[in-house]
Amino acid sequence: MADVHLTIDGVEIRAPEGYSVLEAALENDIYIPHLCYHPDLKPSGVCRLCMVEINGRKIDVSCKTPVQNGMTVRTDTPEVNRIRRVAIELLFINHPSDCLSCSWNNRCELQKIANFIGIDRDHVGLLRKDEKDLPVDDSNPFFLYDPNMCVLCGICVRTCDEIVGVGNLDFAFRGFDSVVSTFRNQPMLESRCTSCGECVVRCPVSALRPKDVPAPAREVKTTCPYCGVGCSIYLGVRGEKVIGARVDRDSIVNRGRLCVKGRFGHEFINHPDRLTTPLIKRNGKFEEASWDEALDLVAEKFSKHRGEEFAAFSSAKCTNEDNYIVQKFTRAVMGTNNIDHCARLCHAPSVTGLVQSFGSGAMTNSIGEVPDANCIFAIGTNTTTAHPVIAYDIKESVRRGGKLIVANPREIDLCEYADIFLQHAPGTDVALLMGMMRVILDENLHDSAFIEKRCEGFDSFKESLGAFDLPSVEKITGVPSDLIREAAVTYATFKPGMLLYAMGITQHTHGTDNVLATSNLALLTGNVGKPSSGVNPLRGQNNVQGACDMGALPNVYPGYQNVAVPAIKKKFEDAWTCALSDRPGITHVEIFDAVLEGKIKALYQVGENPVLSEANSQHVIDAAEKLDFFVVQDIFLTETAQYADVVLPAASYAEKNGTFTNTERRVQRVRKAINPVGQSKPDWKITCEIAQRMGKLGFDFTNPSEIMSEITALTPSYGGITYERLEKQGLQWPCTAKDSEGTPYLHAEFFARPGGKGKFLPLTYKPSAELPDDTYPLVLTTERSLFHFHTATMTRKGGLETLRPHEDVLMNPEDARILKLKDGDMVKVKSRRGTVQAPVKITESSPQGVVSMTFHFAESPTNRITNSALDPVAKIPETKVCAVKVEKVQ
Ligand code: SF4
Ligand code: SF4
Ligand code: SF4
């Protein structure tokens, strides 16, 4: 876009076409007072404070006046100042006058503007109305709303609508009585507010303000420790305490936005329950021990169980450097490939599926491309709860005119924005997707040029579509044929189309097939290898992508290099100066089975909590009790750690340096904000100390950047990454050389498969392993709460707990009527594997016959009852579908 030339107060400036006069002035350090303008929002022009004189003729609001060539702007004429003064005085007569005692003194925009314009305090005093005495809403644990301070600028209303897409706020009443109110005028805590705090950080006065947040003494830029979006944040620190977090407005990932967990969920860092010393269990009780005592014991015991008697679990919560060291330790010191991590329970099929289709098991495109998609197909992802900032982008795409198709067994929040909602029965994704593909082919909407040039395997795939005529698909999925057809035509027509999915696709015994179905659909429509297209698995935890990239998997070294390929094995043997096993290890669920069979005797568990997170989790407890030696390394004494022989206290993400790799393959820096609490140490350091005590060389790293150097030397896709290069925005792999800028979207010219072509895979529909019957007539599916993360070891340590304090069994009103249940009744949910208890919550969002629960709450450990039947390829358990019955607790 060409620049426009204009003068403001006699200064010649240039501004991009489309800028407003206010934007042009501010960007050139010319201050024009403004209260209702915010750079992230559409201008509203209501405060009338940004008035300027245009071309010596008219006076207008600068926030809504576009720049024009030759335009002359005056910001400081007597008439402009008179109008502004009237505007600010009118605001002041309604506003409390005790600025000096206000907690927002010197941070308040109203005060700043009043000082700039210079108000006539006597005049204001004469006009002053009785001060409002409206009740303050302090129901939210993190912030309050004081309507007495509100200047009705509308920034909060527009933020909640335009950025967050929740629409919780609006103006209520008229004239002097006008206030900002929540939807249905409920207290903030009971309203539909998601507590994201976006309105709070944009409020120009103290009307919406955080509770009890002192100013930080220093700030440290780092990466959010929760979901795979990987938002960039600044941690606020005083002394050795993290007191708050704020957004990094320059981040290309979150672009000035956060969700409730990233903004407020830092209380766990300095929580008194943190582990601060090593613990050794003696006579069934944990006793505090010195590091020497604990590490000597671990080294001695591990030495007795080298080889296939040993297994380790790494963690998607830990840094890349931590994960690299744990897998190196397992392979180079313990001599086995029995290393896995929690990706097995969430996204293993993304790797096994996408590698077959595209040659790379990662998100094909970037988060920043979401708003520009002309169609978004969100299947098996409750994005607003699991990846909130990506949900903001989805809503932005819709606001820009893009189509949104949502496929989910439950009526999730995104449905409010969707053009098409496909409410398919749990576990029927392959049928739904193949049905859509059959329509696309039958109606000649496929991209034959793309298929011809860039794909293989089309004929056998096409043949497999024969079984998926719409009447059959409707019968399997429960979705009306005309809706399936409409979705198929929409996705094939509005390009580029971006397919997003999460664990609704992967956590099935046919999870790999589900993923293959999504990639077939993208190939069929040519929706790969372009911006705002592709197949995009949204990774659940902060570093699932990185833990996989680092080879915390039983069959591959870092960079997905196969352990069974002799040349690759030799490369790692040379680098690590040891003999390595070419026998692939066993996976997560299989490891616990092997413990129960007496094959695995020692387990090293880093940063994971399978007693709550693993399907049919009683088998984890049984296995933990059977182990000869069990070491847990974590930041809290988790439900799993209770079963350990030795517990090693680890530093949290805020206490160490390193990197996380987010869902879009972006490697980003994690920076130490405070020293490790108590005697805790970074995970990489603890593992290195064990290795050194066991006599192994190659673990003498003094800091994580040295570990990253070793990673990049051995991992081609990370080859161009250094800490220095990550300083600003991180880099997206593949980034193979020091001059590579990384790769925002994959498969632009060639797929990463041998031969460079994308592969269609023929598919059949396979029902879930356990379907409802007369004894267990309901389907249980699992989900996530916005306010908690994984097994909630971090999020149940502060205000987030107030926002969601317990489990709920979500149930359709008709099922509740049949079972004679009312909202809040305590129920038992029983499966073939056990029973859990929680209150029932009756909601139309659950379809009849389906109940859903999270797995965040130790008091209601949902995974006691889920099914551990495995996908044969990815070895992921089927946590999304199992048969249950529900009974009222008498
Ligand atoms: S905190 Fe977020 S969801 Fe709640 S009212 Fe403000 S912008 Fe809306
Ligand atoms: S609460 Fe703050 S942002 Fe919202 S209208 Fe009032 S002053 Fe503006
Ligand atoms: S969207 Fe994810 S990464 Fe971003 S602030 Fe929320 S939890 Fe953190």
PDB file of C-alpha atoms in Angstrom, residues 415-609:
ATOM      1  CA  CYS A 415     -21.168 -23.425  17.486  1.00  0.00           C
ATOM      2  CA  GLU A 416     -22.525 -19.958  18.219  1.00  0.00           C
ATOM      3  CA  TYR A 417     -20.227 -18.676  15.465  1.00  0.00           C
ATOM      4  CA  ALA A 418     -20.575 -21.620  13.078  1.00  0.00           C
ATOM      5  CA  ASP A 419     -22.294 -21.603   9.704  1.00  0.00           C
ATOM      6  CA  ILE A 420     -22.689 -25.360   9.933  1.00  0.00           C
ATOM      7  CA  PHE A 421     -22.728 -27.560  13.027  1.00  0.00           C
ATOM      8  CA  LEU A 422     -22.328 -31.296  12.485  1.00  0.00           C
ATOM      9  CA  GLN A 423     -23.264 -33.025  15.750  1.00  0.00           C
ATOM     10  CA  HIS A 424     -21.987 -36.491  14.982  1.00  0.00           C
ATOM     11  CA  ALA A 425     -22.085 -39.436  17.371  1.00  0.00           C
ATOM     12  CA  PRO A 426     -18.832 -39.895  19.327  1.00  0.00           C
ATOM     13  CA  GLY A 427     -16.347 -42.049  17.429  1.00  0.00           C
ATOM     14  CA  THR A 428     -17.916 -41.696  13.976  1.00  0.00           C
ATOM     15  CA  ASP A 429     -15.460 -39.185  12.499  1.00  0.00           C
ATOM     16  CA  VAL A 430     -14.171 -41.458   9.739  1.00  0.00           C
ATOM     17  CA  ALA A 431     -17.704 -42.017   8.450  1.00  0.00           C
ATOM     18  CA  LEU A 432     -18.493 -38.299   8.605  1.00  0.00           C
ATOM     19  CA  LEU A 433     -15.312 -37.247   6.801  1.00  0.00           C
ATOM     20  CA  MET A 434     -15.495 -40.006   4.193  1.00  0.00           C
ATOM     21  CA  GLY A 435     -19.155 -39.085   3.574  1.00  0.00           C
ATOM     22  CA  MET A 436     -18.098 -35.487   2.947  1.00  0.00           C
ATOM     23  CA  MET A 437     -15.371 -36.674   0.578  1.00  0.00           C
ATOM     24  CA  ARG A 438     -17.836 -38.844  -1.302  1.00  0.00           C
ATOM     25  CA  VAL A 439     -20.015 -35.747  -1.877  1.00  0.00           C
ATOM     26  CA  ILE A 440     -17.021 -33.704  -3.024  1.00  0.00           C
ATOM     27  CA  LEU A 441     -16.052 -36.355  -5.536  1.00  0.00           C
ATOM     28  CA  ASP A 442     -19.601 -37.043  -6.715  1.00  0.00           C
ATOM     29  CA  GLU A 443     -20.170 -33.332  -7.251  1.00  0.00           C
ATOM     30  CA  ASN A 444     -16.843 -32.883  -8.985  1.00  0.00           C
ATOM     31  CA  LEU A 445     -15.603 -30.379  -6.398  1.00  0.00           C
ATOM     32  CA  HIS A 446     -12.240 -32.079  -5.888  1.00  0.00           C
ATOM     33  CA  ASP A 447      -8.983 -30.465  -7.038  1.00  0.00           C
ATOM     34  CA  SER A 448      -8.028 -32.858  -9.817  1.00  0.00           C
ATOM     35  CA  ALA A 449      -4.947 -30.853 -10.883  1.00  0.00           C
ATOM     36  CA  PHE A 450      -3.529 -30.973  -7.342  1.00  0.00           C
ATOM     37  CA  ILE A 451      -4.338 -34.681  -7.010  1.00  0.00           C
ATOM     38  CA  GLU A 452      -2.724 -35.446 -10.380  1.00  0.00           C
ATOM     39  CA  LYS A 453       0.418 -33.437  -9.753  1.00  0.00           C
ATOM     40  CA  ARG A 454       1.043 -33.798  -6.032  1.00  0.00           C
ATOM     41  CA  CYS A 455      -0.618 -36.992  -4.750  1.00  0.00           C
ATOM     42  CA  GLU A 456      -0.563 -40.770  -4.987  1.00  0.00           C
ATOM     43  CA  GLY A 457      -2.859 -43.597  -3.928  1.00  0.00           C
ATOM     44  CA  PHE A 458      -5.976 -41.856  -5.225  1.00  0.00           C
ATOM     45  CA  ASP A 459      -7.601 -44.850  -6.954  1.00  0.00           C
ATOM     46  CA  SER A 460      -7.706 -47.210  -3.985  1.00  0.00           C
ATOM     47  CA  PHE A 461      -8.852 -44.348  -1.761  1.00  0.00           C
ATOM     48  CA  LYS A 462     -11.621 -43.497  -4.239  1.00  0.00           C
ATOM     49  CA  GLU A 463     -12.733 -47.115  -4.208  1.00  0.00           C
ATOM     50  CA  SER A 464     -12.967 -47.062  -0.410  1.00  0.00           C
ATOM     51  CA  LEU A 465     -15.427 -44.144  -0.636  1.00  0.00           C
ATOM     52  CA  GLY A 466     -17.955 -46.573  -2.148  1.00  0.00           C
ATOM     53  CA  ALA A 467     -19.147 -47.606   1.315  1.00  0.00           C
ATOM     54  CA  PHE A 468     -19.875 -44.022   2.370  1.00  0.00           C
ATOM     55  CA  ASP A 469     -23.066 -43.041   0.576  1.00  0.00           C
ATOM     56  CA  LEU A 470     -24.953 -40.371   2.497  1.00  0.00           C
ATOM     57  CA  PRO A 471     -27.818 -42.559   3.792  1.00  0.00           C
ATOM     58  CA  SER A 472     -25.259 -44.968   5.312  1.00  0.00           C
ATOM     59  CA  VAL A 473     -23.214 -42.100   6.755  1.00  0.00           C
ATOM     60  CA  GLU A 474     -26.328 -40.469   8.216  1.00  0.00           C
ATOM     61  CA  LYS A 475     -27.201 -43.758   9.887  1.00  0.00           C
ATOM     62  CA  ILE A 476     -23.732 -44.110  11.473  1.00  0.00           C
ATOM     63  CA  THR A 477     -23.165 -40.487  12.479  1.00  0.00           C
ATOM     64  CA  GLY A 478     -26.682 -39.264  13.183  1.00  0.00           C
ATOM     65  CA  VAL A 479     -26.025 -36.164  11.056  1.00  0.00           C
ATOM     66  CA  PRO A 480     -28.672 -35.370   8.427  1.00  0.00           C
ATOM     67  CA  SER A 481     -27.450 -36.019   4.853  1.00  0.00           C
ATOM     68  CA  ASP A 482     -28.232 -32.512   3.650  1.00  0.00           C
ATOM     69  CA  LEU A 483     -26.054 -31.020   6.392  1.00  0.00           C
ATOM     70  CA  ILE A 484     -23.149 -33.322   5.507  1.00  0.00           C
ATOM     71  CA  ARG A 485     -23.545 -32.288   1.884  1.00  0.00           C
ATOM     72  CA  GLU A 486     -23.649 -28.595   2.787  1.00  0.00           C
ATOM     73  CA  ALA A 487     -20.475 -28.951   4.875  1.00  0.00           C
ATOM     74  CA  ALA A 488     -18.699 -30.815   2.071  1.00  0.00           C
ATOM     75  CA  VAL A 489     -19.627 -28.222  -0.539  1.00  0.00           C
ATOM     76  CA  THR A 490     -18.664 -25.356   1.773  1.00  0.00           C
ATOM     77  CA  TYR A 491     -15.246 -26.790   2.635  1.00  0.00           C
ATOM     78  CA  ALA A 492     -14.511 -27.624  -1.020  1.00  0.00           C
ATOM     79  CA  THR A 493     -15.664 -24.221  -2.273  1.00  0.00           C
ATOM     80  CA  PHE A 494     -14.413 -21.621   0.183  1.00  0.00           C
ATOM     81  CA  LYS A 495     -10.643 -21.839  -0.153  1.00  0.00           C
ATOM     82  CA  PRO A 496      -8.186 -21.763   1.372  1.00  0.00           C
ATOM     83  CA  GLY A 497      -9.709 -23.988   4.027  1.00  0.00           C
ATOM     84  CA  MET A 498      -7.948 -24.695   7.291  1.00  0.00           C
ATOM     85  CA  LEU A 499      -8.790 -27.901   9.098  1.00  0.00           C
ATOM     86  CA  LEU A 500      -8.196 -27.786  12.860  1.00  0.00           C
ATOM     87  CA  TYR A 501      -8.522 -30.769  15.142  1.00  0.00           C
ATOM     88  CA  ALA A 502      -7.583 -31.871  18.628  1.00  0.00           C
ATOM     89  CA  MET A 503      -8.223 -34.852  20.850  1.00  0.00           C
ATOM     90  CA  GLY A 504     -11.767 -35.421  19.629  1.00  0.00           C
ATOM     91  CA  ILE A 505     -10.029 -36.877  16.588  1.00  0.00           C
ATOM     92  CA  THR A 506      -7.069 -38.623  18.177  1.00  0.00           C
ATOM     93  CA  GLN A 507      -8.227 -40.286  21.415  1.00  0.00           C
ATOM     94  CA  HIS A 508      -9.869 -43.282  19.761  1.00  0.00           C
ATOM     95  CA  THR A 509      -8.973 -46.863  18.925  1.00  0.00           C
ATOM     96  CA  HIS A 510      -9.171 -45.622  15.327  1.00  0.00           C
ATOM     97  CA  GLY A 511      -7.389 -42.314  16.036  1.00  0.00           C
ATOM     98  CA  THR A 512      -4.870 -42.890  13.253  1.00  0.00           C
ATOM     99  CA  ASP A 513      -7.720 -43.534  10.792  1.00  0.00           C
ATOM    100  CA  ASN A 514      -9.405 -40.334  11.935  1.00  0.00           C
ATOM    101  CA  VAL A 515      -6.237 -38.359  11.234  1.00  0.00           C
ATOM    102  CA  LEU A 516      -5.841 -40.053   7.859  1.00  0.00           C
ATOM    103  CA  ALA A 517      -9.413 -39.047   7.028  1.00  0.00           C
ATOM    104  CA  THR A 518      -8.608 -35.390   7.751  1.00  0.00           C
ATOM    105  CA  SER A 519      -5.512 -35.497   5.540  1.00  0.00           C
ATOM    106  CA  ASN A 520      -7.439 -37.280   2.754  1.00  0.00           C
ATOM    107  CA  LEU A 521      -9.961 -34.433   2.853  1.00  0.00           C
ATOM    108  CA  ALA A 522      -7.280 -31.761   2.616  1.00  0.00           C
ATOM    109  CA  LEU A 523      -5.536 -33.567  -0.265  1.00  0.00           C
ATOM    110  CA  LEU A 524      -8.808 -34.082  -2.125  1.00  0.00           C
ATOM    111  CA  THR A 525      -9.529 -30.351  -2.113  1.00  0.00           C
ATOM    112  CA  GLY A 526      -5.936 -29.190  -2.618  1.00  0.00           C
ATOM    113  CA  ASN A 527      -6.008 -27.540   0.779  1.00  0.00           C
ATOM    114  CA  VAL A 528      -2.368 -28.216   1.665  1.00  0.00           C
ATOM    115  CA  GLY A 529       0.893 -26.398   1.012  1.00  0.00           C
ATOM    116  CA  LYS A 530      -0.668 -22.923   0.958  1.00  0.00           C
ATOM    117  CA  PRO A 531      -1.161 -20.205   3.561  1.00  0.00           C
ATOM    118  CA  SER A 532      -4.321 -20.541   5.693  1.00  0.00           C
ATOM    119  CA  SER A 533      -4.881 -24.155   4.669  1.00  0.00           C
ATOM    120  CA  GLY A 534      -3.691 -27.565   5.786  1.00  0.00           C
ATOM    121  CA  VAL A 535      -4.342 -30.038   8.557  1.00  0.00           C
ATOM    122  CA  ASN A 536      -3.628 -28.582  11.939  1.00  0.00           C
ATOM    123  CA  PRO A 537      -3.518 -30.720  15.074  1.00  0.00           C
ATOM    124  CA  LEU A 538      -3.803 -28.371  18.052  1.00  0.00           C
ATOM    125  CA  ARG A 539      -1.376 -29.694  20.645  1.00  0.00           C
ATOM    126  CA  GLY A 540      -2.763 -29.782  24.154  1.00  0.00           C
ATOM    127  CA  GLN A 541       0.192 -29.092  26.396  1.00  0.00           C
ATOM    128  CA  ASN A 542       2.775 -26.361  26.114  1.00  0.00           C
ATOM    129  CA  ASN A 543       5.534 -28.591  24.775  1.00  0.00           C
ATOM    130  CA  VAL A 544       3.924 -31.714  23.319  1.00  0.00           C
ATOM    131  CA  GLN A 545       5.383 -30.816  19.952  1.00  0.00           C
ATOM    132  CA  GLY A 546       8.832 -30.280  21.440  1.00  0.00           C
ATOM    133  CA  ALA A 547       8.825 -33.455  23.546  1.00  0.00           C
ATOM    134  CA  CYS A 548       8.020 -35.420  20.362  1.00  0.00           C
ATOM    135  CA  ASP A 549      10.642 -33.489  18.381  1.00  0.00           C
ATOM    136  CA  MET A 550      13.222 -34.312  21.073  1.00  0.00           C
ATOM    137  CA  GLY A 551      12.701 -38.059  20.642  1.00  0.00           C
ATOM    138  CA  ALA A 552      10.879 -38.712  23.918  1.00  0.00           C
ATOM    139  CA  LEU A 553       9.260 -41.514  21.918  1.00  0.00           C
ATOM    140  CA  PRO A 554      10.189 -45.207  21.870  1.00  0.00           C
ATOM    141  CA  ASN A 555      10.885 -45.550  18.154  1.00  0.00           C
ATOM    142  CA  VAL A 556      12.712 -42.355  17.196  1.00  0.00           C
ATOM    143  CA  TYR A 557      15.678 -40.209  18.196  1.00  0.00           C
ATOM    144  CA  PRO A 558      15.335 -36.408  18.120  1.00  0.00           C
ATOM    145  CA  GLY A 559      13.932 -35.164  14.825  1.00  0.00           C
ATOM    146  CA  TYR A 560      11.941 -38.401  14.257  1.00  0.00           C
ATOM    147  CA  GLN A 561      15.066 -40.329  13.231  1.00  0.00           C
ATOM    148  CA  ASN A 562      14.249 -44.018  13.391  1.00  0.00           C
ATOM    149  CA  VAL A 563      16.109 -46.014  16.062  1.00  0.00           C
ATOM    150  CA  ALA A 564      16.024 -49.142  13.875  1.00  0.00           C
ATOM    151  CA  VAL A 565      17.949 -47.566  10.953  1.00  0.00           C
ATOM    152  CA  PRO A 566      21.636 -48.571  11.303  1.00  0.00           C
ATOM    153  CA  ALA A 567      23.104 -45.332   9.890  1.00  0.00           C
ATOM    154  CA  ILE A 568      21.040 -43.223  12.284  1.00  0.00           C
ATOM    155  CA  LYS A 569      21.902 -45.448  15.244  1.00  0.00           C
ATOM    156  CA  LYS A 570      25.592 -45.087  14.331  1.00  0.00           C
ATOM    157  CA  LYS A 571      25.273 -41.288  14.200  1.00  0.00           C
ATOM    158  CA  PHE A 572      23.929 -41.185  17.753  1.00  0.00           C
ATOM    159  CA  GLU A 573      26.406 -43.824  18.990  1.00  0.00           C
ATOM    160  CA  ASP A 574      29.251 -41.683  17.693  1.00  0.00           C
ATOM    161  CA  ALA A 575      27.826 -38.532  19.223  1.00  0.00           C
ATOM    162  CA  TRP A 576      27.022 -40.083  22.589  1.00  0.00           C
ATOM    163  CA  THR A 577      30.048 -42.434  22.627  1.00  0.00           C
ATOM    164  CA  CYS A 578      28.095 -45.543  23.563  1.00  0.00           C
ATOM    165  CA  ALA A 579      26.360 -48.582  22.079  1.00  0.00           C
ATOM    166  CA  LEU A 580      22.635 -48.064  21.490  1.00  0.00           C
ATOM    167  CA  SER A 581      19.731 -50.452  21.088  1.00  0.00           C
ATOM    168  CA  ASP A 582      18.060 -50.754  17.693  1.00  0.00           C
ATOM    169  CA  ARG A 583      15.005 -52.356  19.276  1.00  0.00           C
ATOM    170  CA  PRO A 584      12.130 -49.846  19.456  1.00  0.00           C
ATOM    171  CA  GLY A 585      10.856 -49.423  22.980  1.00  0.00           C
ATOM    172  CA  ILE A 586       7.324 -49.874  24.222  1.00  0.00           C
ATOM    173  CA  THR A 587       4.710 -47.206  24.632  1.00  0.00           C
ATOM    174  CA  HIS A 588       2.976 -45.515  27.570  1.00  0.00           C
ATOM    175  CA  VAL A 589       0.138 -47.948  28.293  1.00  0.00           C
ATOM    176  CA  GLU A 590       2.318 -50.906  27.314  1.00  0.00           C
ATOM    177  CA  ILE A 591       4.936 -49.855  29.866  1.00  0.00           C
ATOM    178  CA  PHE A 592       2.432 -50.168  32.723  1.00  0.00           C
ATOM    179  CA  ASP A 593       1.272 -53.506  31.294  1.00  0.00           C
ATOM    180  CA  ALA A 594       4.912 -54.657  31.208  1.00  0.00           C
ATOM    181  CA  VAL A 595       5.332 -53.612  34.844  1.00  0.00           C
ATOM    182  CA  LEU A 596       2.326 -55.720  35.787  1.00  0.00           C
ATOM    183  CA  GLU A 597       3.812 -58.631  33.820  1.00  0.00           C
ATOM    184  CA  GLY A 598       7.062 -58.243  35.802  1.00  0.00           C
ATOM    185  CA  LYS A 599       9.097 -57.250  32.740  1.00  0.00           C
ATOM    186  CA  ILE A 600       9.778 -53.643  33.744  1.00  0.00           C
ATOM    187  CA  LYS A 601      11.056 -53.197  37.273  1.00  0.00           C
ATOM    188  CA  ALA A 602      12.260 -49.597  37.497  1.00  0.00           C
ATOM    189  CA  LEU A 603      10.475 -46.490  36.288  1.00  0.00           C
ATOM    190  CA  TYR A 604      11.657 -42.869  36.060  1.00  0.00           C
ATOM    191  CA  GLN A 605       8.701 -40.515  35.828  1.00  0.00           C
ATOM    192  CA  VAL A 606       9.493 -36.903  34.952  1.00  0.00           C
ATOM    193  CA  GLY A 607       6.726 -34.314  35.232  1.00  0.00           C
ATOM    194  CA  GLU A 608       3.660 -36.380  34.537  1.00  0.00           C
ATOM    195  CA  ASN A 609       0.705 -37.611  36.526  1.00  0.00           C
TER     196      ASN A 609
END
